Coordinates of C-alpha atoms (C1' of nucleotides) in Angstrom, one line a residue:
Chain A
X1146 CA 157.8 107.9 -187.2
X1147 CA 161.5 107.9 -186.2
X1148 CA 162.2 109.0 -182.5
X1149 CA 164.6 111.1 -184.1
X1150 CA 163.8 114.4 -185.6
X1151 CA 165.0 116.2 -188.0
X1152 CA 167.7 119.0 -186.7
X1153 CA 169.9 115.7 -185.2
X1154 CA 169.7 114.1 -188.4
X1155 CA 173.4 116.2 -189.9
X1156 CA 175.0 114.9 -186.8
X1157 CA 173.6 111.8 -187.2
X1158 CA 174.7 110.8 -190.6
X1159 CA 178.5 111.9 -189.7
X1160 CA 179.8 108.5 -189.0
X1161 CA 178.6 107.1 -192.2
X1162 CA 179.8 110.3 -194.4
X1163 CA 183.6 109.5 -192.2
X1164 CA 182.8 105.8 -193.3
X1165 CA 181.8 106.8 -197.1
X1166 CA 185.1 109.2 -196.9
X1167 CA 187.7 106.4 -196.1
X1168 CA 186.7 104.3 -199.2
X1169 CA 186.6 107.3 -201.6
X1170 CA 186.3 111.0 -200.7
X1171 CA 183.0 112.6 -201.6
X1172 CA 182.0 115.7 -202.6
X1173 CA 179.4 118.3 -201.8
X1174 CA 176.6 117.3 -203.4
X1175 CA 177.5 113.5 -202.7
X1176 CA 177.7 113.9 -198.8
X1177 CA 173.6 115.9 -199.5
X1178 CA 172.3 112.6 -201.7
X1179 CA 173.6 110.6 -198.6
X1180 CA 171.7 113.5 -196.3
X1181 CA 168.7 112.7 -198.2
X1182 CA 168.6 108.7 -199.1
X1183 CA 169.6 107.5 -195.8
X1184 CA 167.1 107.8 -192.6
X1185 CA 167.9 107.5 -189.0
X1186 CA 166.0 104.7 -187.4
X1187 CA 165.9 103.5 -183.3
X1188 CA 165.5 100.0 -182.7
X1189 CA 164.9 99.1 -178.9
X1190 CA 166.4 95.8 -177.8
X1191 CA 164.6 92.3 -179.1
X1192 CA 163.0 94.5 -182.0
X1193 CA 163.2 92.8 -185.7
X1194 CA 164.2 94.5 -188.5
X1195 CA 163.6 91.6 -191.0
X1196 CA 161.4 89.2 -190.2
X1197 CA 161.6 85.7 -192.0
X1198 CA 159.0 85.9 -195.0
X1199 CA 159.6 89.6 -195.7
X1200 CA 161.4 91.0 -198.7
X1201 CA 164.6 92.8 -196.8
X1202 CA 163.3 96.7 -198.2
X1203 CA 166.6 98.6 -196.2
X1204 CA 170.4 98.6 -196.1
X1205 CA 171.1 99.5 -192.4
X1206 CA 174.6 101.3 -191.9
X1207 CA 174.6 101.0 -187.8
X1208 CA 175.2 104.4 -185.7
X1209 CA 175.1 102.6 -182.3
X1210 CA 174.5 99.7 -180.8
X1211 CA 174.3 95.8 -182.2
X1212 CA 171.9 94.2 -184.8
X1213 CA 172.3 90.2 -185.6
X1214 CA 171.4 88.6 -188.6
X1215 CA 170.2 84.9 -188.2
X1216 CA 167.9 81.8 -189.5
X1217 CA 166.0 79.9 -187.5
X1218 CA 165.9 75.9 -188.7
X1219 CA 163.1 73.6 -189.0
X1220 CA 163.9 72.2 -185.1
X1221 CA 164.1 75.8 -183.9
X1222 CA 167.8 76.2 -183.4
X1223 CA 169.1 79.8 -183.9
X1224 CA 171.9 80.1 -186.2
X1225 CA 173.8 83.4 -186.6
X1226 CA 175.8 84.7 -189.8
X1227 CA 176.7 87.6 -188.5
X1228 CA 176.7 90.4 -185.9
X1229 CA 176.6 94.3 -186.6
X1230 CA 177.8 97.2 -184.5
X1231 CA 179.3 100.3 -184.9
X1232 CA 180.1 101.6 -188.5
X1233 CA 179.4 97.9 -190.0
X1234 CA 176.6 97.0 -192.6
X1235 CA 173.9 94.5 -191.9
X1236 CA 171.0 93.4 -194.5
X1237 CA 170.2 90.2 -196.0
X1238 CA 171.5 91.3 -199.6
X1239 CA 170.1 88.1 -201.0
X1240 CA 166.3 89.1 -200.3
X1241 CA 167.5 93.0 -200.7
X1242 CA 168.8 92.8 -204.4
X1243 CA 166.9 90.3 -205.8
X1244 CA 163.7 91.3 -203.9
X1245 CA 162.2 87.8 -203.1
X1246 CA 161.0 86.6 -199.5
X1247 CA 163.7 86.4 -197.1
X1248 CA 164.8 83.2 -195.0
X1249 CA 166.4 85.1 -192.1
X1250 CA 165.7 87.3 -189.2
X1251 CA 167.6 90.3 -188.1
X1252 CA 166.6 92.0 -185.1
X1253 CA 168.3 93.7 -181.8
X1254 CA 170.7 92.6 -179.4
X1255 CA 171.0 96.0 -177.8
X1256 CA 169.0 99.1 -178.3
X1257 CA 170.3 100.4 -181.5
X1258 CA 170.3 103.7 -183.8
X1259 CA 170.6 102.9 -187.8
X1260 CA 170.7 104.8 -190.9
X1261 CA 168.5 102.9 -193.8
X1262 CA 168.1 103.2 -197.3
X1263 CA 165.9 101.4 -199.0
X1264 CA 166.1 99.3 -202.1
X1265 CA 164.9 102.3 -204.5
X1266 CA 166.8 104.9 -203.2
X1267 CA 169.8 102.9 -203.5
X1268 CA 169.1 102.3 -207.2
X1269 CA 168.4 105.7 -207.7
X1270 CA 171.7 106.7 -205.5
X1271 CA 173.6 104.9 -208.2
X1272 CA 171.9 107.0 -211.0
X1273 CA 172.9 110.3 -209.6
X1274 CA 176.4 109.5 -208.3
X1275 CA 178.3 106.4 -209.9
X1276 CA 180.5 106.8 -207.4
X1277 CA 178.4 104.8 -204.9
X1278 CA 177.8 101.8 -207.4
X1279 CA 181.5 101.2 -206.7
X1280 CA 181.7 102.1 -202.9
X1281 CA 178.7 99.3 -202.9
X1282 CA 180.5 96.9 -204.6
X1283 CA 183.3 97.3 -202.4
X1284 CA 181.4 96.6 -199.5
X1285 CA 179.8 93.5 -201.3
X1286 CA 183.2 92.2 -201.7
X1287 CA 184.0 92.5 -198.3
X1288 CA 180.5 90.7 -196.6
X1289 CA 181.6 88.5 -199.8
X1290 CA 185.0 87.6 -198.1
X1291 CA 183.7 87.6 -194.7
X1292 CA 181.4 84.9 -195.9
X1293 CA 184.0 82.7 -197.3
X1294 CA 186.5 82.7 -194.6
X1295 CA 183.4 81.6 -192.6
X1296 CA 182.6 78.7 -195.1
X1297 CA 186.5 78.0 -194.9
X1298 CA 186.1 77.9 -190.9
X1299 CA 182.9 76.1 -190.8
X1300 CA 184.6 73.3 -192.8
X1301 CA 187.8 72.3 -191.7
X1302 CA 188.1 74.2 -188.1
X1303 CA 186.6 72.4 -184.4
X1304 CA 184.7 74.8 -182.4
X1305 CA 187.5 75.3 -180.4
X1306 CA 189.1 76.8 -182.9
X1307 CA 186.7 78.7 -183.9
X1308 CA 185.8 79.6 -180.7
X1309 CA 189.4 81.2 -180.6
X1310 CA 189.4 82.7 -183.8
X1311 CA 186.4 84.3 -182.5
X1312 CA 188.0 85.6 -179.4
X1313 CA 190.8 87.3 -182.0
X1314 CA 188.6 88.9 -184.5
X1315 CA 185.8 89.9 -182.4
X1316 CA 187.6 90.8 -179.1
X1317 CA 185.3 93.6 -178.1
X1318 CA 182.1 91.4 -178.5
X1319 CA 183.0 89.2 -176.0
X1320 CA 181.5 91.0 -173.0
X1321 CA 179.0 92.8 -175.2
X1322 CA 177.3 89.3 -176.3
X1323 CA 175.8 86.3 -173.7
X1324 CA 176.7 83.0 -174.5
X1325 CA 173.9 82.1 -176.0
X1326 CA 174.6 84.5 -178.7
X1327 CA 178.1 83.7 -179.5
X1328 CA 177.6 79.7 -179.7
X1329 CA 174.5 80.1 -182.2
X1330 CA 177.3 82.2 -184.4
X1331 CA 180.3 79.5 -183.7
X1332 CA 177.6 76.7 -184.4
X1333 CA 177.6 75.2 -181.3
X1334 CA 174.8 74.4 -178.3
X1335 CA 175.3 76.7 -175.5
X1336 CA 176.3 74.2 -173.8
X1337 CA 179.1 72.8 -175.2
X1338 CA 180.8 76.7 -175.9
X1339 CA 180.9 76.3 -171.7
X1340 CA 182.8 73.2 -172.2
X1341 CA 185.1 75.0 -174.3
X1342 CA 185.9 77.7 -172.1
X1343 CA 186.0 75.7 -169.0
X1344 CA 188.9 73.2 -171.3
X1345 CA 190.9 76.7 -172.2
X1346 CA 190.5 78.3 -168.8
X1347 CA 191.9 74.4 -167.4
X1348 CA 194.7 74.9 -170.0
X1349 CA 195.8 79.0 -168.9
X1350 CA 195.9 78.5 -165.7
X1351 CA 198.7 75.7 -165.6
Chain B
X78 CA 200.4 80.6 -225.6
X79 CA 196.9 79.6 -225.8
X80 CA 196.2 76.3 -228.0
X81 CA 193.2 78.3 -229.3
X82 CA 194.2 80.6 -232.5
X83 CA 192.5 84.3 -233.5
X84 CA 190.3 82.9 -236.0
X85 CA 188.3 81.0 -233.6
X86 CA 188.0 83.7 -231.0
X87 CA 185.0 84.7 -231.9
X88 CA 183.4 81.8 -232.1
X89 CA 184.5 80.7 -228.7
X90 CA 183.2 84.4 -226.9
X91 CA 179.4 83.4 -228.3
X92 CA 178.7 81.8 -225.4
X93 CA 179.8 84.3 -223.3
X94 CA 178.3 87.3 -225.3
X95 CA 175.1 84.8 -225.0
X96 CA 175.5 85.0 -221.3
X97 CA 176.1 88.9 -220.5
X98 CA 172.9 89.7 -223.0
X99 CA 170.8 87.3 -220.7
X100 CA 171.3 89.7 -218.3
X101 CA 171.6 93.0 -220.0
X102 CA 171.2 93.4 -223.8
X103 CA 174.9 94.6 -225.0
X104 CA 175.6 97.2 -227.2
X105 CA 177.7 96.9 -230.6
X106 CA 180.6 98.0 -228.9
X107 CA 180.3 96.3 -225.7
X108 CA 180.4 93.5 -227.7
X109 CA 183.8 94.4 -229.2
X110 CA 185.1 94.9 -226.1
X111 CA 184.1 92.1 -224.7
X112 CA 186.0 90.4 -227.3
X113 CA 188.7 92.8 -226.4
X114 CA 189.4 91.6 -223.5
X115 CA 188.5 88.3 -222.6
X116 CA 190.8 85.9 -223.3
X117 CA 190.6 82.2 -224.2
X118 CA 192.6 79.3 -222.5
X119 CA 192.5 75.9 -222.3
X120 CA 193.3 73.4 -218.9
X121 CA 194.0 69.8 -219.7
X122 CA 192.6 67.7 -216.7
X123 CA 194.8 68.6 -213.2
X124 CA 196.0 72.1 -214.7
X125 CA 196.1 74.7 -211.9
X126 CA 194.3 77.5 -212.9
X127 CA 195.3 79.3 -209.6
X128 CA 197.4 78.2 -206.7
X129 CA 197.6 79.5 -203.0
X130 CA 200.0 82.0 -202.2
X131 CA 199.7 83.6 -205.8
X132 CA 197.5 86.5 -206.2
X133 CA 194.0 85.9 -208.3
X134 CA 195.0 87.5 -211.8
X135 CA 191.7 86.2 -213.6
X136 CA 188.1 86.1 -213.1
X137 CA 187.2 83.0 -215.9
X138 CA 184.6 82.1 -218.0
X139 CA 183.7 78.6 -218.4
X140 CA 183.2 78.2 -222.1
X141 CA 183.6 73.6 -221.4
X142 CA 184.8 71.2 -218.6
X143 CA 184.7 71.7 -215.2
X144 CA 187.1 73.8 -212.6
X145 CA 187.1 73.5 -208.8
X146 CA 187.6 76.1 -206.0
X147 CA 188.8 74.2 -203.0
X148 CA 191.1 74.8 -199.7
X149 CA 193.6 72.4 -198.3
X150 CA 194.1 72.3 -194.9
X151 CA 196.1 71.9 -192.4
X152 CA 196.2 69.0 -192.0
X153 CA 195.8 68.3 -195.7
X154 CA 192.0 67.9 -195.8
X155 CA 190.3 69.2 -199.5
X156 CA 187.4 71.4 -198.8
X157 CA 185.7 72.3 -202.4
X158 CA 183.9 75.6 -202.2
X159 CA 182.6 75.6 -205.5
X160 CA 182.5 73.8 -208.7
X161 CA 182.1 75.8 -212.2
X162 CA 180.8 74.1 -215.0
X163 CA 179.5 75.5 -218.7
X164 CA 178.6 78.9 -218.5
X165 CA 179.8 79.5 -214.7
X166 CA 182.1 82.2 -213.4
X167 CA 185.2 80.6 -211.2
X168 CA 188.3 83.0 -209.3
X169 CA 189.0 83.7 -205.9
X170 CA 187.0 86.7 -205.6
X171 CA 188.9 88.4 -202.6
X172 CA 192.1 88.0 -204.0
X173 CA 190.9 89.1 -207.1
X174 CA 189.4 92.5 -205.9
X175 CA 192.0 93.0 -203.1
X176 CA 194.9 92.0 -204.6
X177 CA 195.7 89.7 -202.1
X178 CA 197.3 86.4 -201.9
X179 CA 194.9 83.4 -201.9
X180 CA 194.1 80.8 -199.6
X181 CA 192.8 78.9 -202.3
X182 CA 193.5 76.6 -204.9
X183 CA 191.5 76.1 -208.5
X184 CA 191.9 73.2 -210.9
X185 CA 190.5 71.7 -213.7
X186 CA 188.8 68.3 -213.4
X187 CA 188.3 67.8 -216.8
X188 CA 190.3 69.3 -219.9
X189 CA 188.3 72.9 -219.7
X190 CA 188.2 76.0 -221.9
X191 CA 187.6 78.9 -220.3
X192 CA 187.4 83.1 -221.1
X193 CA 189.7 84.6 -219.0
X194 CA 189.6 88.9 -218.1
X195 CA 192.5 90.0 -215.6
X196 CA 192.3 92.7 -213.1
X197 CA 193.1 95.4 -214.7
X198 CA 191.2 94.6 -217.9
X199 CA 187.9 94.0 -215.4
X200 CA 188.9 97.9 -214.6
X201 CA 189.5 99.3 -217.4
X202 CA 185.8 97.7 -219.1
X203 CA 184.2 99.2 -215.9
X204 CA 185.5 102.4 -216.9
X205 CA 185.1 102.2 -220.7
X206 CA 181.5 100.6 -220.3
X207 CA 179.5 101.6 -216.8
X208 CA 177.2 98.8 -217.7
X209 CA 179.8 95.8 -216.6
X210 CA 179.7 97.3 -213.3
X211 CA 176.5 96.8 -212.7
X212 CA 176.6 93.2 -214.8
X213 CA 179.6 92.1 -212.5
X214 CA 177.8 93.1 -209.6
X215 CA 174.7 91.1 -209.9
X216 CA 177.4 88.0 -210.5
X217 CA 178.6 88.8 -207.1
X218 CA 175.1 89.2 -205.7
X219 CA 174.8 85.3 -207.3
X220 CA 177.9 84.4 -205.8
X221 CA 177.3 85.9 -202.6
X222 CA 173.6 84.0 -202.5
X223 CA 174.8 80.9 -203.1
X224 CA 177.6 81.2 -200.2
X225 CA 174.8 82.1 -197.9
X226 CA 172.8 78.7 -198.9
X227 CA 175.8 76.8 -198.2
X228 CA 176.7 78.9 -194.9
X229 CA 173.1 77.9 -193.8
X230 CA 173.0 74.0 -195.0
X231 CA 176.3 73.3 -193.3
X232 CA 175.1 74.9 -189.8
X233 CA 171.8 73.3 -190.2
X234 CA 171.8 70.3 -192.3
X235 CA 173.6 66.6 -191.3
X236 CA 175.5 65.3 -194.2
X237 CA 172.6 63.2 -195.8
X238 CA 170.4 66.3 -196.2
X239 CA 173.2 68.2 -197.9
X240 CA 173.9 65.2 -200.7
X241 CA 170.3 65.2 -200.8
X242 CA 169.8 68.8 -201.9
X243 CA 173.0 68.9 -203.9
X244 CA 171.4 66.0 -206.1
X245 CA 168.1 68.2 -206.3
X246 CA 170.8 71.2 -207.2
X247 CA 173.1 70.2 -209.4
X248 CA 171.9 66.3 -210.8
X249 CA 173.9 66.9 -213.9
X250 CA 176.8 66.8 -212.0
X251 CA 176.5 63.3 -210.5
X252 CA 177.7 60.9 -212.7
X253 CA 180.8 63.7 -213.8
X254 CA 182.5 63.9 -210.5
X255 CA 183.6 60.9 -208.4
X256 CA 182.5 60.4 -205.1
X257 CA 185.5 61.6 -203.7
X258 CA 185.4 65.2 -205.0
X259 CA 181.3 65.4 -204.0
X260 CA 182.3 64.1 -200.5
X261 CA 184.9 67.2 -200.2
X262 CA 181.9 69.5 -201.7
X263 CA 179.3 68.2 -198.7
X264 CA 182.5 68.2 -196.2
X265 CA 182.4 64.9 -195.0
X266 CA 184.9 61.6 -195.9
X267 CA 184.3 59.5 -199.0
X268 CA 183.8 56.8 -196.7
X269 CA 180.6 58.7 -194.5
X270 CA 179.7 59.5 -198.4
X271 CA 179.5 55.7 -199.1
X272 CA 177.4 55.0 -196.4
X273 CA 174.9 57.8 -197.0
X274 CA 174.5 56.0 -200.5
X275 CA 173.9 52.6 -199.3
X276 CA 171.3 53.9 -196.8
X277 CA 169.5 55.9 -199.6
X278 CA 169.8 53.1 -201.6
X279 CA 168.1 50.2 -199.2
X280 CA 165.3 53.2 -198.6
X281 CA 164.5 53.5 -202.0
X282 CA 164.2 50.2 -203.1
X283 CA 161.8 49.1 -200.4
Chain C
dC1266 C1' 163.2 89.6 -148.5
dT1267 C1' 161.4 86.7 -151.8
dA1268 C1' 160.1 84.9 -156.1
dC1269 C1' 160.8 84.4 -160.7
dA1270 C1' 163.5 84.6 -164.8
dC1271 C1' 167.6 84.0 -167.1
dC1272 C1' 172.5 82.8 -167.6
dC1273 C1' 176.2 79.7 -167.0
dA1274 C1' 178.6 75.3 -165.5
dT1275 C1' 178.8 70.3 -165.0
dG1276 C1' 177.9 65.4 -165.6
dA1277 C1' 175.9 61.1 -167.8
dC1278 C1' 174.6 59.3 -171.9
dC1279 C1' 173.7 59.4 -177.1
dT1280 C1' 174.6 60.1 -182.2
dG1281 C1' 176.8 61.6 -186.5
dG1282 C1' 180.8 61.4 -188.5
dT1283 C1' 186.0 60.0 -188.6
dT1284 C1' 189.7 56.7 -188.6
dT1285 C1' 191.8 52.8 -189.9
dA1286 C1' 192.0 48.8 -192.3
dA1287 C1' 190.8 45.6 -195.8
dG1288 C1' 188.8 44.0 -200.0
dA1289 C1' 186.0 44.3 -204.4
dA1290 C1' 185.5 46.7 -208.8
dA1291 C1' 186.8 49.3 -212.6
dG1292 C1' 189.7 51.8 -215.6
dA1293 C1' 194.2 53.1 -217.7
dG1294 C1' 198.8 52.0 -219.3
dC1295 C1' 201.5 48.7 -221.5
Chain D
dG626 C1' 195.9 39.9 -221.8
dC627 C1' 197.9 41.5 -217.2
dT628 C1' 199.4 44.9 -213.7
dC629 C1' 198.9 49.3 -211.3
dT630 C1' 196.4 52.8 -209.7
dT631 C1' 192.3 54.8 -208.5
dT632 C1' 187.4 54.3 -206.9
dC633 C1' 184.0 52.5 -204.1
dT634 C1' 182.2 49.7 -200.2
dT635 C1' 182.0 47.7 -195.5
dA636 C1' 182.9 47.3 -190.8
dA637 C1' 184.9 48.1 -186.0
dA638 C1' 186.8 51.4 -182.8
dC639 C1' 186.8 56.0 -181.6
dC640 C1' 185.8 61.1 -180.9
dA641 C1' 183.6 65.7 -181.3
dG642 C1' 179.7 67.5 -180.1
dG643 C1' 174.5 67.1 -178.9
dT644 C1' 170.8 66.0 -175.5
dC645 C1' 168.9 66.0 -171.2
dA646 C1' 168.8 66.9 -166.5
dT647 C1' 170.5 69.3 -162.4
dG648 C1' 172.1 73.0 -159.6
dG649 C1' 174.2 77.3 -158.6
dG650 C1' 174.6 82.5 -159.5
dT651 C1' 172.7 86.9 -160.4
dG652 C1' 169.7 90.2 -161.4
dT653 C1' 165.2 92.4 -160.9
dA654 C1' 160.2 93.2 -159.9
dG655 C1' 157.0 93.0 -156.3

DNA sequence: CTACACCCATGACCTGGTTTAAGAAAGAGC
DNA sequence: GCTCTTTCTTAAACCAGGTCATGGGTGTAG
């Protein structure tokens, strides 16, 4: 049962009717489908919210606080596609649509408040409002670009680079995220990102 | 002024009628408008079929041949994203959808005949026939999955396991593409490419 | 105050992949 | 048939980044 009852759940669901409203207005009986399909949900800090093996059942639309989705390789090394906070979107949409067993984790960096819909009511969501098989689409095509300009980095770009290119998109997860974190999203050991900031701290300071 | 006259139109949409009923069963008159508004065109070998700094006007079809998605950069380094062959979908889907200009290049690496629907035709068929929306999304979805695979190989994998799984992936594409172009695809030089070869080769024959 | 855990930095050495260069092989144009 | 361009291979020097080991800093629980 969700630590969050039902009387807080209006207020809750405010950020993501704002976030709904600046793709495409909704109307009355919109903003109650999204009252009813989407739950609150708490995760407390190191708790999963797809484990590996799983078929992903939930979209999660995050309220507060930082998810990250990642895969763990055959030797153990952690690699992350991708961090969620605030008023961002995190599933594995692979496992989600297509319901087959998931390759990746996602689980908490902080503790963090979500509001989920699941794979059914998401279908049905379209059925009764149309409107939301295009606002979905949308935000497929934005994970979709966020994806390839990571491909597009991965490729041609050192990990300085994209070390820096982190520092510019993601300036407000730098002292929200350890280390560790950042250099399994960058692709990196931990140890070399320290290189790399000790090299452009060297360079600033002359 | 496409090469390909009105008589043989619909002969050339089959395969692409074959394709959209694979998925979901069309409809008389989703048929018509499929013929409507896709559009054939044929690239002789080295044709552009998009170049960066333009805007993506199509979303194409591959009816025969072989187009590429690649980047160049800076320092004037091909990275191929994606190779479409028979039956595959090819266009820079964020410029597409957002109307923005590409970072991208597509080209044709055969002479290639392709079914061609721009922007505002992909609209208009969403509005005229809800079904498309939910047939283009499931393309995304596919697109979307199989960036994620590559995303994951190229954090995870050294360059011998990636030509190893794309042989398993796409063997019918070996002996069509040189070595060059699938040593852009894995991201390493035709020359590391070489040598992954000859090692595979002296493994396998002892 | 201490002990333990975790995070970050640094250095020595190792490896996968690049660079450059050179030559062999195979089409494609004439 | 020959030339020209492109494709593939091989090899040596080099570099980005990984591995392993060490030590210091900073909580935080007892």
């Amino acid at each position: 049962m969700s630590p969050i009852d039902n009387t807080t759940k209006t207020a809750t669901s405010q950020p993501l009717l704002d976030h709904f409203n600046k793709l495409i207005p909704l109307n009355q009986s919109e903003r109650e489908l999204v009252n009813a399909k989407f739950h609150p949900h708490l995760f407390l800090k190191k708790q999963f919210a797809l484990q590996h093996g799983d078929v992903c059942q939930y979209f999660d639309f995050i309220v507060r606080g930082c998810l990250r989705l990642y895969k763990v390789d055959e030797k153990g090394v952690y690699h992350i596609l991708q961090f969620a906070t605030e008023n961002h979107w995190i599933s594995d949409l692979s496992s989600f649509h297509k319901r087959t067993k998931s390759g990746f984790d996602i689980d908490a960096l902080e503790d963090t408040v979500v509001l989920r819909i699941t794979y059914h009511d998401l279908i049905d969501l379209y059925v009764k409002a149309p409107k939301f098989d295009r606002i979905f689409r949308v935000l497929l095509e934005n994970h979709f670009m966020q994806q390839q300009d990571r491909i597009g980095q991965l490729f041609s770009s050192t990990a300085e680079e994209r070390y820096q290119s982190f520092l510019e998109t993601y300036p407000h997860l730098l002292n929200r995220l350890s280390q560790v974190q950042i250099a399994a999203y960058l692709g990196v050991t931990p140890e070399f990102l320290s290189r790399i900031r000790g090299r452009i701290a060297k360079n600033d300071s002359r």
